[in-house]
CSV table of C-alpha atoms in Angstrom, one decimal:
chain,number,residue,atom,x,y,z
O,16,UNK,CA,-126.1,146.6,137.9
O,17,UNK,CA,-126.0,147.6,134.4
O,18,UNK,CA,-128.2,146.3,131.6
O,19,UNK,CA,-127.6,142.3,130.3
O,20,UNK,CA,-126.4,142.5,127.2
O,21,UNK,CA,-125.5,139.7,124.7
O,22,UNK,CA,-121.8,140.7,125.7
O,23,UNK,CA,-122.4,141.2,129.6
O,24,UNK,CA,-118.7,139.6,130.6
O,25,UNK,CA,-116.3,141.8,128.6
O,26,UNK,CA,-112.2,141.4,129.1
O,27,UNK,CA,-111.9,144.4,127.6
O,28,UNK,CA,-114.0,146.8,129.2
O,29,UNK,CA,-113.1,144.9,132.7
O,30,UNK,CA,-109.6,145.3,132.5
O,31,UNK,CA,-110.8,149.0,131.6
O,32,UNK,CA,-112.5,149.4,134.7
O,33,UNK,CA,-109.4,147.9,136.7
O,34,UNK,CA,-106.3,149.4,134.9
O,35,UNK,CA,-107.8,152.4,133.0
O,36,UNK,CA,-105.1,153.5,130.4
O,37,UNK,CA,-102.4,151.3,131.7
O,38,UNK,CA,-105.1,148.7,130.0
O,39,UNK,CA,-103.8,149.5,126.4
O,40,UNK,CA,-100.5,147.9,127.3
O,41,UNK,CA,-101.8,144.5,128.5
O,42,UNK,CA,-100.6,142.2,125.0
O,43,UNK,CA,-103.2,141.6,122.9
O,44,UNK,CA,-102.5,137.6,122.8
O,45,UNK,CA,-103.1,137.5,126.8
O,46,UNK,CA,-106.3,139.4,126.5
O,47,UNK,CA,-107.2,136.8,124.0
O,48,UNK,CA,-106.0,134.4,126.2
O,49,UNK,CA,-108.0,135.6,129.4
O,50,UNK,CA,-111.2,135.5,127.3
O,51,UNK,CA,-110.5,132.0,126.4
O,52,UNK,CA,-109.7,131.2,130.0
O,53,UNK,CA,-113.1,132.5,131.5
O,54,UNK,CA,-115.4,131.0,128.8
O,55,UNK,CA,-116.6,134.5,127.9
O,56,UNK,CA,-118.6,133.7,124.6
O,57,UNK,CA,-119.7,130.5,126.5
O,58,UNK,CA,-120.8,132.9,130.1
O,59,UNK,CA,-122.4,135.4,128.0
O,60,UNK,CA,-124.5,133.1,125.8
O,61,UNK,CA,-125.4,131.6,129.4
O,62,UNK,CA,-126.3,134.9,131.0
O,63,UNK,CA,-128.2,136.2,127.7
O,64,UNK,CA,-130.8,133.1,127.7
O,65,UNK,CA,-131.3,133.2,131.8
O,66,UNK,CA,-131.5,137.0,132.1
O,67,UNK,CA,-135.3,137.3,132.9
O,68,UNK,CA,-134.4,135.3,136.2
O,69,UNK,CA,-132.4,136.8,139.2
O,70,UNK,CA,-131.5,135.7,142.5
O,71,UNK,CA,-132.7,132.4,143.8
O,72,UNK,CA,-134.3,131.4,140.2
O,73,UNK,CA,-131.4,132.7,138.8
O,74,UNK,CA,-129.2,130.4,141.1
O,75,UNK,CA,-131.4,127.3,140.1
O,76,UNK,CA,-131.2,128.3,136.5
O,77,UNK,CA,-127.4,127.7,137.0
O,78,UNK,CA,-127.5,124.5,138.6
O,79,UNK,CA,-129.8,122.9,135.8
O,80,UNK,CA,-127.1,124.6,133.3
O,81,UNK,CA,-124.5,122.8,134.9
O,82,UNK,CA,-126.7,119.6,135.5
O,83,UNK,CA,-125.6,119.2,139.1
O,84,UNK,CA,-127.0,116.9,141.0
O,85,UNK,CA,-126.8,117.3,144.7
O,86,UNK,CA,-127.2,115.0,147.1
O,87,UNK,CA,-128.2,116.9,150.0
O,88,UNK,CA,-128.0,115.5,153.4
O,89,UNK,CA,-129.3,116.8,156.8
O,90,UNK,CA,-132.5,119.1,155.3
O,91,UNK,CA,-134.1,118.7,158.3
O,92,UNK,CA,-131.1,121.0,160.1
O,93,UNK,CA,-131.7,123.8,158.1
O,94,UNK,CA,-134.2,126.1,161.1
O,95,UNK,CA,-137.4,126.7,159.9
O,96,UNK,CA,-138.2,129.6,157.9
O,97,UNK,CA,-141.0,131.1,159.7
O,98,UNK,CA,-138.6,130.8,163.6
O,99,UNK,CA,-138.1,134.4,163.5
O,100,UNK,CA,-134.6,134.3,163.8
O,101,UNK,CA,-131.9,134.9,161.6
O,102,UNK,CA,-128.6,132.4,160.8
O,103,UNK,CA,-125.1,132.5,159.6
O,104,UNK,CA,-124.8,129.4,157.1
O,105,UNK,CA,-120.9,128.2,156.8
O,106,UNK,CA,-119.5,126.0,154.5
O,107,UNK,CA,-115.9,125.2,153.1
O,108,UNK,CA,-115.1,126.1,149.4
O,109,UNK,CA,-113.6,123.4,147.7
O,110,UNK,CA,-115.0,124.4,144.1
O,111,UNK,CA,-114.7,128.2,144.3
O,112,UNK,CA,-118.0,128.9,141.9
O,113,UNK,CA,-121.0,126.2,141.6
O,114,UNK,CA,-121.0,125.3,145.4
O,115,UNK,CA,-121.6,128.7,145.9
O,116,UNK,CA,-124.0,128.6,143.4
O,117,UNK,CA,-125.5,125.2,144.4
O,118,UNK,CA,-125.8,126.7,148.3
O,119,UNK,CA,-127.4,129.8,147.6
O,120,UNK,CA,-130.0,127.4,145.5
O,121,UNK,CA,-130.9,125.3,148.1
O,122,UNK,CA,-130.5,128.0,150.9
O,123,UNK,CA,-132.1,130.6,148.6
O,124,UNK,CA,-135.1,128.0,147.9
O,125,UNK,CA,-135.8,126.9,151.7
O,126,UNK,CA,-135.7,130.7,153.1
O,127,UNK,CA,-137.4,132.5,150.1
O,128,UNK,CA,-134.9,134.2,148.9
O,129,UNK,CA,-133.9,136.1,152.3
O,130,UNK,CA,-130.0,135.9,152.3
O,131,UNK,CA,-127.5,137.1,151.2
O,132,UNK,CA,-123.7,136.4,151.1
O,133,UNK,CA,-120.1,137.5,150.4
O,134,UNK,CA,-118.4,137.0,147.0
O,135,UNK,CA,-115.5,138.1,145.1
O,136,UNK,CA,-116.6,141.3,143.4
O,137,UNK,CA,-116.2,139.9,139.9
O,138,UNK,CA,-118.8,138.1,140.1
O,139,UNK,CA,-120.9,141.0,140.6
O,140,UNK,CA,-120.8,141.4,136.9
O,141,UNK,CA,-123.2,138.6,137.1
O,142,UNK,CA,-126.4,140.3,136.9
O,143,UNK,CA,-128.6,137.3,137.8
O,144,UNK,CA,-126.1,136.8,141.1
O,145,UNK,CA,-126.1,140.4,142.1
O,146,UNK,CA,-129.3,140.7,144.5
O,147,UNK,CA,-128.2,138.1,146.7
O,148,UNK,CA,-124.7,139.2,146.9
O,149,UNK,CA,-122.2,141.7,149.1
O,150,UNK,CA,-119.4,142.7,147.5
O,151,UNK,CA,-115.8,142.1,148.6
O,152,UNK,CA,-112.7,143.4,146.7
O,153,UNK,CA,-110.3,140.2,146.4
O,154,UNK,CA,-108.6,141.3,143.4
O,155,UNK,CA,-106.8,144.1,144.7
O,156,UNK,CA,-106.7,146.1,148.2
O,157,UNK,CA,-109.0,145.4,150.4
O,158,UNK,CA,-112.1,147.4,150.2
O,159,UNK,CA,-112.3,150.7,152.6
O,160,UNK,CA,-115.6,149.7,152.6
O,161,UNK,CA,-115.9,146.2,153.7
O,162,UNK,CA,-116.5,146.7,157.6
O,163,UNK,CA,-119.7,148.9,156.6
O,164,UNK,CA,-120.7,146.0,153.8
O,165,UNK,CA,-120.3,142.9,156.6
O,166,UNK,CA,-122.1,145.5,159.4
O,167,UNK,CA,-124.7,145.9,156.7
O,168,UNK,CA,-125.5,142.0,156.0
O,169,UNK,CA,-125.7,141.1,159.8
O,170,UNK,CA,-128.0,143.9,160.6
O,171,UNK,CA,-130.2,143.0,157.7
O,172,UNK,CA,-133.2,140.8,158.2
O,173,UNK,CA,-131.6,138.4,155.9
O,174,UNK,CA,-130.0,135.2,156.4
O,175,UNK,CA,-125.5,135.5,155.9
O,176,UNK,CA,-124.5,132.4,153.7
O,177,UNK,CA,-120.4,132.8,154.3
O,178,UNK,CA,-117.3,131.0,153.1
O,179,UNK,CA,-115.0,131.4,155.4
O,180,UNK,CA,-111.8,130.8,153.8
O,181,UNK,CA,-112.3,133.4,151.5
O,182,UNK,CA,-110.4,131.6,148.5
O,183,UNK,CA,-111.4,127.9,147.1
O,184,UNK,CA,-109.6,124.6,149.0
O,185,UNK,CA,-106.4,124.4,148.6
O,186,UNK,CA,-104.5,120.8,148.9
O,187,UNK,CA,-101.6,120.0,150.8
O,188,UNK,CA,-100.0,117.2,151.9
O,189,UNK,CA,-102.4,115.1,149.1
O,190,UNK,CA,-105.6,116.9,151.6
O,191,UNK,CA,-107.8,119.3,150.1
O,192,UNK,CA,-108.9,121.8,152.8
O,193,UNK,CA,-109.9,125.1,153.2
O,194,UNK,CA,-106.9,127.6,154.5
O,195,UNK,CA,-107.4,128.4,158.3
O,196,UNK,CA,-111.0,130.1,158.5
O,197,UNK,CA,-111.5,133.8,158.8
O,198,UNK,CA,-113.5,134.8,162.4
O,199,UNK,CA,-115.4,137.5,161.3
O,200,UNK,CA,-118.4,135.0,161.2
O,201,UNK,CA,-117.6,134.3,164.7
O,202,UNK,CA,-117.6,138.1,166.1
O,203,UNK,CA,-120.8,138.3,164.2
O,204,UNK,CA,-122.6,136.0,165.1
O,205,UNK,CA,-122.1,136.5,168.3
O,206,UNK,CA,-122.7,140.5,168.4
O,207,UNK,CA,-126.0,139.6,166.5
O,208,UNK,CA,-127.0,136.4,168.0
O,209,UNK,CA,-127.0,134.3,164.9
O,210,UNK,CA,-126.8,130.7,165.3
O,211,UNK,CA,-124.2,129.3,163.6
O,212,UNK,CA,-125.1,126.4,160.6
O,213,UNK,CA,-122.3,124.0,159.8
O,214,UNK,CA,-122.1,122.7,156.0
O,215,UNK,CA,-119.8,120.2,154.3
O,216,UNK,CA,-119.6,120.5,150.4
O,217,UNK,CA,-118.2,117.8,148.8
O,218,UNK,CA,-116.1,118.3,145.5
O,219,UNK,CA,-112.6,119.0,144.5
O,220,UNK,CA,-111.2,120.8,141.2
O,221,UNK,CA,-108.6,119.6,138.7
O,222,UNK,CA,-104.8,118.5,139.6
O,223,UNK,CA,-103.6,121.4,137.6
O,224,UNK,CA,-105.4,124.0,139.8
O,225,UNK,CA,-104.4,122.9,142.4
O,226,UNK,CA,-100.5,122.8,141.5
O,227,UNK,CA,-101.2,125.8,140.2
O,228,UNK,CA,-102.5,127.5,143.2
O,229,UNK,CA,-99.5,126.4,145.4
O,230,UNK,CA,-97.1,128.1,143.4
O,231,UNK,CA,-99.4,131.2,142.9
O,232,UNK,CA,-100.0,131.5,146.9
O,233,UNK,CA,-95.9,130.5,147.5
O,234,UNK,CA,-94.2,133.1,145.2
O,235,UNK,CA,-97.0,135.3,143.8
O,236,UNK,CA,-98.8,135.8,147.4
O,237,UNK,CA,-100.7,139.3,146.2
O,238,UNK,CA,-102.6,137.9,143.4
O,239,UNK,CA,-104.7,135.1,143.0
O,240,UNK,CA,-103.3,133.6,140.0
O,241,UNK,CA,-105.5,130.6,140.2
O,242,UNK,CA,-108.9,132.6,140.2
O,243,UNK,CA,-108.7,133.3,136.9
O,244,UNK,CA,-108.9,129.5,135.9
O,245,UNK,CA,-112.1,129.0,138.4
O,246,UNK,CA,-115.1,129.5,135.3
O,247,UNK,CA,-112.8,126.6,133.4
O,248,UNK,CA,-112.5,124.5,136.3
O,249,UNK,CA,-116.4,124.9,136.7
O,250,UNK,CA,-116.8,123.7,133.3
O,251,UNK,CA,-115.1,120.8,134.2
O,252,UNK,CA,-117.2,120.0,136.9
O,253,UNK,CA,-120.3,119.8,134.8
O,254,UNK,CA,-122.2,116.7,135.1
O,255,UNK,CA,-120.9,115.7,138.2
O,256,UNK,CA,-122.8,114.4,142.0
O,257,UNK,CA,-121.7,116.8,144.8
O,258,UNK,CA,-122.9,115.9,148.0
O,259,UNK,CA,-123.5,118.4,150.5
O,260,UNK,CA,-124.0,117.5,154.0
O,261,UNK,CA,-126.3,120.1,156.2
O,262,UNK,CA,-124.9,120.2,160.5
O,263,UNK,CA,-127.1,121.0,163.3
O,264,UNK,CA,-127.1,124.7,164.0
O,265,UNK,CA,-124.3,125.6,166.6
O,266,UNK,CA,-126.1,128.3,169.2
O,267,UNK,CA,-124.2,131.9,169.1
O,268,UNK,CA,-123.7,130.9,173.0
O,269,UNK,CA,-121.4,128.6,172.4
O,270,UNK,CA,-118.5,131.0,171.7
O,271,UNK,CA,-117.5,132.3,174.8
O,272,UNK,CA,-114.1,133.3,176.0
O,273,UNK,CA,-113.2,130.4,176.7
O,274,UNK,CA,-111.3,130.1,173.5
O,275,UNK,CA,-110.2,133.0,171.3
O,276,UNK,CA,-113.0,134.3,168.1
O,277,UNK,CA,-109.7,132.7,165.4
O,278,UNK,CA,-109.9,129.4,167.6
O,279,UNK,CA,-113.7,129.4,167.9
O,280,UNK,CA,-113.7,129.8,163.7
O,281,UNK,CA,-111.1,126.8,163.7
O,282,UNK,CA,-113.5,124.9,165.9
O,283,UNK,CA,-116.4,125.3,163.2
O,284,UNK,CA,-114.6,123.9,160.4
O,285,UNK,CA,-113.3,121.4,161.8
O,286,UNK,CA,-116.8,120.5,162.6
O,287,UNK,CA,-117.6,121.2,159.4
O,288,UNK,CA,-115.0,118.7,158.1
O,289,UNK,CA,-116.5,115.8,160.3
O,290,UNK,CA,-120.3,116.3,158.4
């Protein structure tokens, strides 16, 4: 991770990284606009005054920045720390940013700091976030590398704290829910005999991201038009109760062959859904 700076987001030097010289052509009002859109003055300033903390401090930093309160419910699900086992922790994505933030806090607090789990490689320009994260490419192609990257967190001695969705709630049909789940969490946790942990976050984003991500995923499809609006709809969210609801762990047996891995993963969110 390279060196915070006062200027650690930069548009610029991003769309650099992602372009290279087709860059130069992106309109100079639209880069203006994007760095209006992602709060970058208001993210840097942020990430210059927190940058002697990183990982799970760094994730508690951000919920006190935010002034989240959380109203955590089921503590005493979480295993104990000292078990000798590892977990794969689960949760739905209605937010897209601070629940992730606000999970890795708590999960990050309760486990000392031993997890780890998958984000959108932006926000691996968050140095503070870094440590605690893998990697995967959802701006683009999929990584080459992600099989390694996923093989690499389950083998670790750390806990895996997954969305498994992989993009925020979406609503439909006036229900916000995640999109059907991904089952690599399933396959996983089964080849390395995880228990699974069920959690419920409760929160929503603004109407307009929401209308906004319906037409992005109906005639866009390939990019993720609303992920560039999820830094202003965390802003939004500031000040607010969230109330996260903690399940009782669901034993790696349990996913047999009696129903397919896809099914299995559909199984957990729905129970996820009933916390």
């Amino acid at each position: 991770m390279e060196q915070i700076t006062e200027k650690t987001i930069d548009i610029d030097r991003l769309l650099l990284s992602k372009m290279g010289t087709k860059a130069k052509f992106v309109p100079r009002p639209l880069v203006s606009w994007l760095k209006h859109i992602i709060h970058q003055d208001r993210v840097n300033a942020y990430l210059w005054e927190s940058r002697h903390l990183s990982g799970t401090d760094w994730l508690e930093e951000c919920v006190r920045y935010l002034d989240m309160t959380l109203d955590v419910v089921g503590m005493e699900n979480l295993p104990a720390k000292d078990d000798g086992r590892l977990y794969t922790f689960v949760s739905n994505h209605p937010l897209g940013g601070a629940d992730g933030v606000a999970l890795g806090a708590i999960i990050g607090r309760h486990y000392d700091g031993r997890f780890r789990y998958l984000v959108n490689d932006l926000l691996m320009n968050l140095p503070g976030l870094a440590p605690v994260c893998i990697p995967i490419n959802k701006t683009g192609g999929q990584s080459r590398g992600f099989p390694a990257m996923v093989e690499s967190g389950f083998r670790s001695d750390n806990h895996m704290l997954m969305f498994p969705a992989g993009i925020c709630s979406r609503r439909r049909g006036g229900e916000i829910r995640d999109v059907a789940w991904k089952k690599t969490f399933v396959t996983k946790s089964v080849e390395y005999r995880r228990d699974v942990v069920p959690i419920h976050f409760g929160g929503q984003n603004s109407d307009f991201f929401y209308r906004l991500a319906n037409i992005s995923d109906r005639y866009v499809k390939k990019v993720n038009i609303a992920m560039l609006f999820l830094v202003d709809e965390m802003y939004k969210n500031v000040h607010k109760t969230f109330r996260v609801a903690i399940g009782k762990p669901i034993p790696w047996q349990t996913f047999d062959r009696s129903r397919t891995p896809a099914e299995w993963a559909q199984y957990v969110q729905d129970r996820v859904y009933e916390l």
